[in-house]
Tab-separated table of C-alpha atoms and ligand atoms in Angstrom:
chain	number	residue	atom	x	y	z
Y	74	MET	CA	-31.696	19.536	-16.306
Y	75	LYS	CA	-30.506	19.239	-12.754
Y	76	ASN	CA	-31.085	15.992	-10.999
Y	77	PHE	CA	-32.125	16.332	-7.357
Y	78	LEU	CA	-32.370	13.888	-4.537
Y	79	GLY	CA	-34.718	14.728	-1.714
Y	80	PHE	CA	-34.712	13.293	1.774
Y	81	LYS	CA	-36.094	14.039	5.209
Y	82	ASN	CA	-33.523	15.240	7.671
Y	83	LYS	CA	-34.764	15.063	11.249
Y	84	LYS	CA	-31.774	17.025	12.495
Y	85	SER	CA	-32.189	20.036	10.258
Y	86	LYS	CA	-33.522	22.975	12.242
Y	87	GLU	CA	-36.488	23.475	10.020
Y	88	ASN	CA	-37.226	19.764	9.889
Y	89	HIS	CA	-38.135	19.962	6.242
Y	90	GLU	CA	-37.009	18.014	3.291
Y	91	ILE	CA	-33.489	18.765	2.084
Y	92	THR	CA	-32.680	18.401	-1.573
Y	93	LEU	CA	-29.222	17.481	-2.799
Y	94	ASP	CA	-28.036	18.611	-6.191
Y	95	MET	CA	-26.887	15.373	-7.742
Y	96	GLN	CA	-24.878	17.320	-10.353
Y	97	SER	CA	-22.563	18.745	-7.714
Y	98	ILE	CA	-21.897	15.860	-5.424
Y	99	PRO	CA	-18.393	16.290	-3.958
Y	100	LYS	CA	-15.779	14.053	-5.539
Y	101	HIS	CA	-13.793	13.419	-2.396
Y	102	ILE	CA	-15.049	13.369	1.190
Y	103	ALA	CA	-12.579	12.839	4.025
Y	104	ILE	CA	-13.760	11.984	7.520
Y	105	ILE	CA	-12.079	12.270	10.906
Y	106	MET	CA	-14.100	9.568	12.638
Y	107	ASP	CA	-13.936	10.743	16.243
Y	108	GLY	CA	-15.813	10.069	19.472
Y	109	ASN	CA	-15.911	6.266	19.664
Y	110	GLY	CA	-14.395	6.324	23.146
Y	111	ARG	CA	-16.758	8.989	24.484
Y	112	TRP	CA	-19.731	7.221	22.953
Y	113	ALA	CA	-18.796	4.056	24.858
Y	114	LYS	CA	-18.053	5.931	28.084
Y	115	GLU	CA	-21.500	7.529	28.053
Y	116	LYS	CA	-22.955	4.042	27.990
Y	117	ASN	CA	-20.560	2.636	30.597
Y	118	LEU	CA	-19.058	0.370	27.985
Y	119	PRO	CA	-15.378	-0.311	27.306
Y	120	ARG	CA	-13.824	1.953	24.663
Y	121	THR	CA	-13.309	-0.989	22.333
Y	122	LEU	CA	-17.081	-1.415	22.011
Y	123	GLY	CA	-17.185	2.172	20.846
Y	124	HIS	CA	-14.719	1.286	18.108
Y	125	LYS	CA	-16.796	-1.746	17.213
Y	126	ALA	CA	-19.887	0.421	16.890
Y	127	GLY	CA	-17.822	2.809	14.775
Y	128	VAL	CA	-17.182	0.046	12.249
Y	129	GLU	CA	-20.956	-0.255	11.725
Y	130	THR	CA	-21.025	3.436	10.852
Y	131	ILE	CA	-18.281	2.938	8.263
Y	132	ARG	CA	-20.445	0.266	6.648
Y	133	GLU	CA	-23.454	2.605	6.421
Y	134	ILE	CA	-21.448	5.583	5.189
Y	135	VAL	CA	-19.646	3.586	2.503
Y	136	LYS	CA	-22.982	2.328	1.216
Y	137	GLU	CA	-24.469	5.800	1.162
Y	138	SER	CA	-21.378	7.277	-0.488
Y	139	THR	CA	-21.669	4.688	-3.228
Y	140	ARG	CA	-25.347	5.444	-3.676
Y	141	LEU	CA	-24.634	9.161	-3.977
Y	142	GLY	CA	-21.879	8.617	-6.529
Y	143	ILE	CA	-19.021	9.962	-4.428
Y	144	LYS	CA	-15.738	8.887	-6.016
Y	145	TYR	CA	-13.370	8.984	-3.024
Y	146	LEU	CA	-14.008	8.495	0.674
Y	147	THR	CA	-10.990	8.791	2.947
Y	148	VAL	CA	-11.498	7.754	6.550
Y	149	TYR	CA	-9.016	8.500	9.308
Y	150	ALA	CA	-8.840	5.211	11.173
Y	151	PHE	CA	-5.481	5.355	12.988
Y	152	SER	CA	-3.089	8.294	13.257
Y	153	THR	CA	0.680	8.299	13.746
Y	154	GLU	CA	-0.109	9.666	17.228
Y	155	ASN	CA	-2.607	6.939	18.159
Y	156	TRP	CA	0.303	4.636	19.135
Y	157	LYS	CA	0.354	6.664	22.372
Y	158	ARG	CA	-2.808	4.840	23.487
Y	159	PRO	CA	-2.710	1.801	25.781
Y	160	ALA	CA	-1.509	-1.345	24.000
Y	161	ASP	CA	-4.841	-3.074	24.622
Y	162	GLU	CA	-6.717	-0.403	22.723
Y	163	VAL	CA	-4.196	-0.346	19.870
Y	164	ASN	CA	-4.409	-4.140	19.588
Y	165	ALA	CA	-8.187	-4.054	19.606
Y	166	LEU	CA	-8.166	-1.485	16.792
Y	167	MET	CA	-5.812	-3.623	14.697
Y	168	LYS	CA	-7.985	-6.663	15.306
Y	169	LEU	CA	-11.094	-4.770	14.256
Y	170	LEU	CA	-9.372	-3.701	11.061
Y	171	VAL	CA	-8.538	-7.293	10.163
Y	172	GLU	CA	-12.066	-8.442	11.019
Y	173	TYR	CA	-13.572	-5.642	8.967
Y	174	LEU	CA	-11.475	-6.470	5.924
Y	175	LYS	CA	-12.059	-10.215	6.186
Y	176	LYS	CA	-15.797	-9.793	6.595
Y	177	GLU	CA	-16.489	-6.924	4.229
Y	178	VAL	CA	-14.225	-7.172	1.237
Y	179	THR	CA	-16.464	-9.501	-0.766
Y	180	GLU	CA	-19.441	-7.213	-0.202
Y	181	LEU	CA	-17.386	-4.094	-0.979
Y	182	ASN	CA	-16.140	-5.771	-4.117
Y	183	SER	CA	-19.689	-6.487	-5.237
Y	184	GLN	CA	-20.521	-2.808	-4.704
Y	185	GLY	CA	-17.643	-1.905	-7.052
Y	186	VAL	CA	-15.574	-0.348	-4.249
Y	187	VAL	CA	-11.777	-0.093	-4.484
Y	188	VAL	CA	-10.189	-0.603	-1.067
Y	189	LYS	CA	-6.989	1.441	-0.725
Y	190	HIS	CA	-4.926	2.774	2.151
Y	191	ILE	CA	-2.708	5.730	2.920
Y	192	GLY	CA	-0.109	5.962	5.658
Y	193	ASP	CA	2.950	3.943	6.614
Y	194	ILE	CA	1.407	0.501	6.922
Y	195	SER	CA	4.815	-1.173	7.300
Y	196	LYS	CA	4.518	-0.438	11.038
Y	197	LEU	CA	1.171	-2.261	11.345
Y	198	PRO	CA	1.002	-5.939	12.362
Y	199	LYS	CA	1.809	-8.273	9.438
Y	200	ILE	CA	-1.739	-9.622	9.316
Y	201	CYS	CA	-3.126	-6.101	8.798
Y	202	GLN	CA	-0.686	-5.490	5.967
Y	203	GLU	CA	-1.626	-8.786	4.356
Y	204	GLU	CA	-5.365	-8.136	4.559
Y	205	LEU	CA	-4.945	-4.601	3.205
Y	206	ASN	CA	-2.907	-5.843	0.270
Y	207	LYS	CA	-5.372	-8.665	-0.395
Y	208	ALA	CA	-8.283	-6.224	-0.315
Y	209	TYR	CA	-6.528	-3.927	-2.765
Y	210	GLU	CA	-5.603	-6.774	-5.103
Y	211	MET	CA	-9.172	-8.034	-5.127
Y	212	THR	CA	-10.771	-4.638	-5.733
Y	213	LYS	CA	-8.221	-2.593	-7.688
Y	214	ASN	CA	-9.978	-3.003	-11.046
Y	215	ASN	CA	-13.356	-1.810	-9.792
Y	216	ASN	CA	-14.560	1.596	-10.872
Y	217	GLY	CA	-16.914	2.630	-8.094
Y	218	LEU	CA	-16.067	4.422	-4.868
Y	219	THR	CA	-12.468	4.365	-3.668
Y	220	LEU	CA	-12.485	3.700	0.068
Y	221	ASN	CA	-9.214	5.054	1.291
Y	222	LEU	CA	-8.276	3.879	4.792
Y	223	ALA	CA	-5.841	6.195	6.581
Y	224	LEU	CA	-3.778	3.939	8.813
Y	225	ASN	CA	-0.693	4.940	10.735
Y	226	TYR	CA	-1.290	8.124	8.794
Y	227	GLY	CA	0.043	11.533	9.745
Y	228	GLY	CA	0.144	14.585	7.480
Y	229	ARG	CA	3.611	15.574	8.679
Y	230	ASN	CA	4.928	12.065	8.264
Y	231	GLU	CA	3.524	12.039	4.732
Y	232	ILE	CA	5.239	15.313	3.821
Y	233	LEU	CA	8.518	14.109	5.330
Y	234	HIS	CA	8.222	10.887	3.332
Y	235	ALA	CA	7.636	12.936	0.162
Y	236	ILE	CA	10.655	15.167	0.818
Y	237	LYS	CA	12.869	12.132	1.286
Y	238	ASN	CA	11.628	10.519	-1.912
Y	239	ILE	CA	12.047	13.722	-3.911
Y	240	SER	CA	15.604	14.159	-2.564
Y	241	ASN	CA	16.343	10.626	-3.589
Y	242	GLU	CA	15.038	11.269	-7.109
Y	243	ILE	CA	17.365	14.274	-7.343
Y	244	LYS	CA	20.292	12.226	-6.063
Y	245	LYS	CA	19.626	9.579	-8.692
Y	246	GLY	CA	19.486	12.253	-11.402
Y	247	ASN	CA	15.804	11.657	-12.248
Y	248	LEU	CA	14.750	15.137	-11.188
Y	249	THR	CA	16.366	18.549	-10.839
Y	250	TYR	CA	15.899	21.046	-8.024
Y	251	THR	CA	14.241	23.550	-10.378
Y	252	GLU	CA	11.670	20.981	-11.459
Y	253	ILE	CA	10.187	20.702	-7.966
Y	254	ASP	CA	6.762	22.307	-7.922
Y	255	GLU	CA	3.447	21.671	-6.170
Y	256	LYS	CA	2.536	18.950	-8.652
Y	257	VAL	CA	5.764	17.094	-7.959
Y	258	ILE	CA	5.101	17.260	-4.234
Y	259	SER	CA	1.504	16.026	-4.669
Y	260	LYS	CA	2.758	13.114	-6.746
Y	261	HIS	CA	5.008	11.990	-3.912
Y	262	LEU	CA	2.282	11.955	-1.286
Y	263	TYR	CA	0.382	8.815	-0.279
Y	264	THR	CA	-2.661	10.342	-1.984
Y	265	VAL	CA	-1.065	10.302	-5.454
Y	266	ASN	CA	-3.789	10.230	-8.140
Y	267	ILE	CA	-6.506	11.130	-5.624
Y	268	PRO	CA	-7.961	14.650	-5.885
Y	269	ASP	CA	-7.807	16.901	-2.818
Y	270	PRO	CA	-10.770	16.462	-0.477
Y	271	ASP	CA	-13.720	18.756	-1.120
Y	272	ILE	CA	-14.998	18.386	2.430
Y	273	ILE	CA	-13.360	17.315	5.652
Y	274	ILE	CA	-15.939	16.088	8.141
Y	275	ARG	CA	-15.089	15.733	11.824
Y	276	THR	CA	-17.454	14.122	14.296
Y	277	ALA	CA	-17.639	14.452	18.106
Y	278	GLY	CA	-17.271	18.216	18.326
Y	279	GLU	CA	-13.518	18.781	18.143
Y	280	GLN	CA	-12.455	21.514	15.738
Y	281	ARG	CA	-8.958	20.496	14.761
Y	282	LEU	CA	-7.246	18.500	12.032
Y	283	SER	CA	-5.159	16.241	14.274
Y	284	ASN	CA	-2.492	15.852	11.565
Y	285	PHE	CA	-4.945	14.809	8.841
Y	286	LEU	CA	-4.254	15.594	5.142
Y	287	LEU	CA	-2.260	18.739	5.909
Y	288	TRP	CA	-1.106	19.357	2.353
Y	289	GLN	CA	-4.334	18.266	0.647
Y	290	CYS	CA	-6.779	20.282	2.767
Y	291	ALA	CA	-5.540	23.699	1.609
Y	292	TYR	CA	-8.957	24.528	0.135
Y	293	SER	CA	-11.186	21.852	1.637
Y	294	GLU	CA	-14.448	22.899	3.233
Y	295	PHE	CA	-14.474	21.982	6.902
Y	296	TRP	CA	-17.684	20.585	8.421
Y	297	TYR	CA	-18.065	19.364	11.964
Y	298	THR	CA	-20.795	17.965	14.150
Y	299	ASP	CA	-21.171	17.130	17.839
Y	300	THR	CA	-22.550	13.724	16.873
Y	301	LYS	CA	-20.126	10.978	17.849
Y	302	TRP	CA	-18.991	8.638	15.098
Y	303	PRO	CA	-21.049	5.584	16.190
Y	304	ASP	CA	-24.198	7.756	16.027
Y	305	PHE	CA	-23.341	9.345	12.670
Y	306	LYS	CA	-25.984	8.359	10.112
Y	307	LYS	CA	-26.377	8.657	6.375
Y	308	THR	CA	-28.646	11.653	6.988
Y	309	ASP	CA	-25.691	13.401	8.686
Y	310	LEU	CA	-23.613	12.758	5.584
Y	311	GLN	CA	-26.404	14.182	3.442
Y	312	LYS	CA	-26.570	17.248	5.696
Y	313	ALA	CA	-22.806	17.792	5.299
Y	314	ILE	CA	-23.133	17.546	1.524
Y	315	TYR	CA	-26.107	19.877	1.538
Y	316	ASP	CA	-24.142	22.495	3.500
Y	317	TYR	CA	-21.179	22.024	1.178
Y	318	GLN	CA	-23.386	22.657	-1.841
Y	319	ASN	CA	-24.470	25.947	-0.326
Y	320	ARG	CA	-20.975	27.253	0.283
Y	321	ASP	CA	-19.098	29.606	-1.942
Y	322	ARG	CA	-15.652	28.250	-2.778
Y	323	ARG	CA	-13.545	31.165	-3.932
Y	324	TYR	CA	-10.009	29.756	-3.763
Y	325	GLY	CA	-8.722	33.198	-2.956
Y	326	GLY	CA	-10.322	34.803	-5.995
Y	327	LEU	CA	-13.478	36.841	-6.377
Y	328	LYS	CA	-16.885	35.524	-7.208
Z	553	LIG	C1	-11.874	7.788	17.102
Z	553	LIG	O1	-12.452	7.711	18.355
Z	553	LIG	C2	-11.209	6.524	16.673
Z	553	LIG	C3	-9.734	6.550	16.719
Z	553	LIG	C4	-8.997	7.584	16.986
Z	553	LIG	C5	-9.056	5.303	16.449
Z	553	LIG	P1	-11.626	8.002	19.673
Z	553	LIG	O2	-11.071	6.718	20.173
Z	553	LIG	O3	-10.634	9.068	19.473
Z	553	LIG	O4	-12.791	8.500	20.634
Z	553	LIG	P2	-12.705	9.638	21.721
Z	553	LIG	O5	-12.208	10.878	21.040
Z	553	LIG	O6	-11.773	9.162	22.778
Z	553	LIG	O7	-14.105	9.786	22.199
Z	554	LIG	C1	-7.911	11.745	15.219
Z	554	LIG	O1	-8.604	11.519	16.399
Z	554	LIG	C2	-7.423	10.443	14.662
Z	554	LIG	C3	-8.454	9.527	14.176
Z	554	LIG	C4	-9.727	9.778	14.093
Z	554	LIG	C5	-7.967	8.254	13.731
Z	554	LIG	P1	-7.900	11.599	17.826
Z	554	LIG	O2	-8.958	11.308	18.823
Z	554	LIG	O3	-6.700	10.746	17.841
Z	554	LIG	O4	-7.448	13.116	17.874
Z	554	LIG	P2	-7.141	14.081	19.098
Z	554	LIG	O5	-6.213	13.364	20.025
Z	554	LIG	O6	-8.451	14.383	19.757
Z	554	LIG	O7	-6.554	15.300	18.476
Z	555	LIG	MG1	-10.684	11.071	19.715
């Protein structure tokens, strides 16, 4: 028998109760958390307060993802292009990351969450690297949700990194040119052992990928909302999942 979870969704047009099919909860949800700056601007606040408010949303969404039994949640927190922002903003983001990890890891650990990261973290301040590694060490044996933080992450950078590593394997004689296939490429990405995202959510209205999970999103369902990340609620996540469950994923084949 199917197991359903009902909830009220104020934003749904019909304003009626939406029911999620708990048997087909997506395995992997990836989120482009956008709109912190605009959220703050609207309120005449500095952009950094928008980022701070955005951290609260991460807390709520992680909790809800755990409750729904989602296995992987990847959040785009800092792109390879975000270094172009003023140093003050970049520093504030790094500080928030450290604060988040210091404050939340114990709680995340008690929820059974594994805290991982993707991206080239060697370019982040040492303290960020240390806190990320500590968080992973503390949580790696958990078997609940994997919270995957994309930091200094860029899809092109990831593919480049994979190509270099594969070339190196060939040079060392561990792999031959004919052995390279899609599986080999996937194994050399930062997301090794993580299934491709079922849904990519983007907040704040933009309809682009901004260099997120370029290889992995080949057949992901894209879902976007005008809601800015600090205003994104668990009911928005439920709405995204509901829409996902009503889509027809054909992967190029026929129904
Ligand atoms: C997303 O919010 C967070 C990061 C990119 C770090 P933005 O900072 O991009 O917010 P907007 O797009 O300027 O509103
Ligand atoms: C994408 O948002 C990166 C993150 C959410 C971390 P941006 O705000 O950087 O993307 P663009 O500049 O609008 O494409
Ligand atoms: Mg933005």
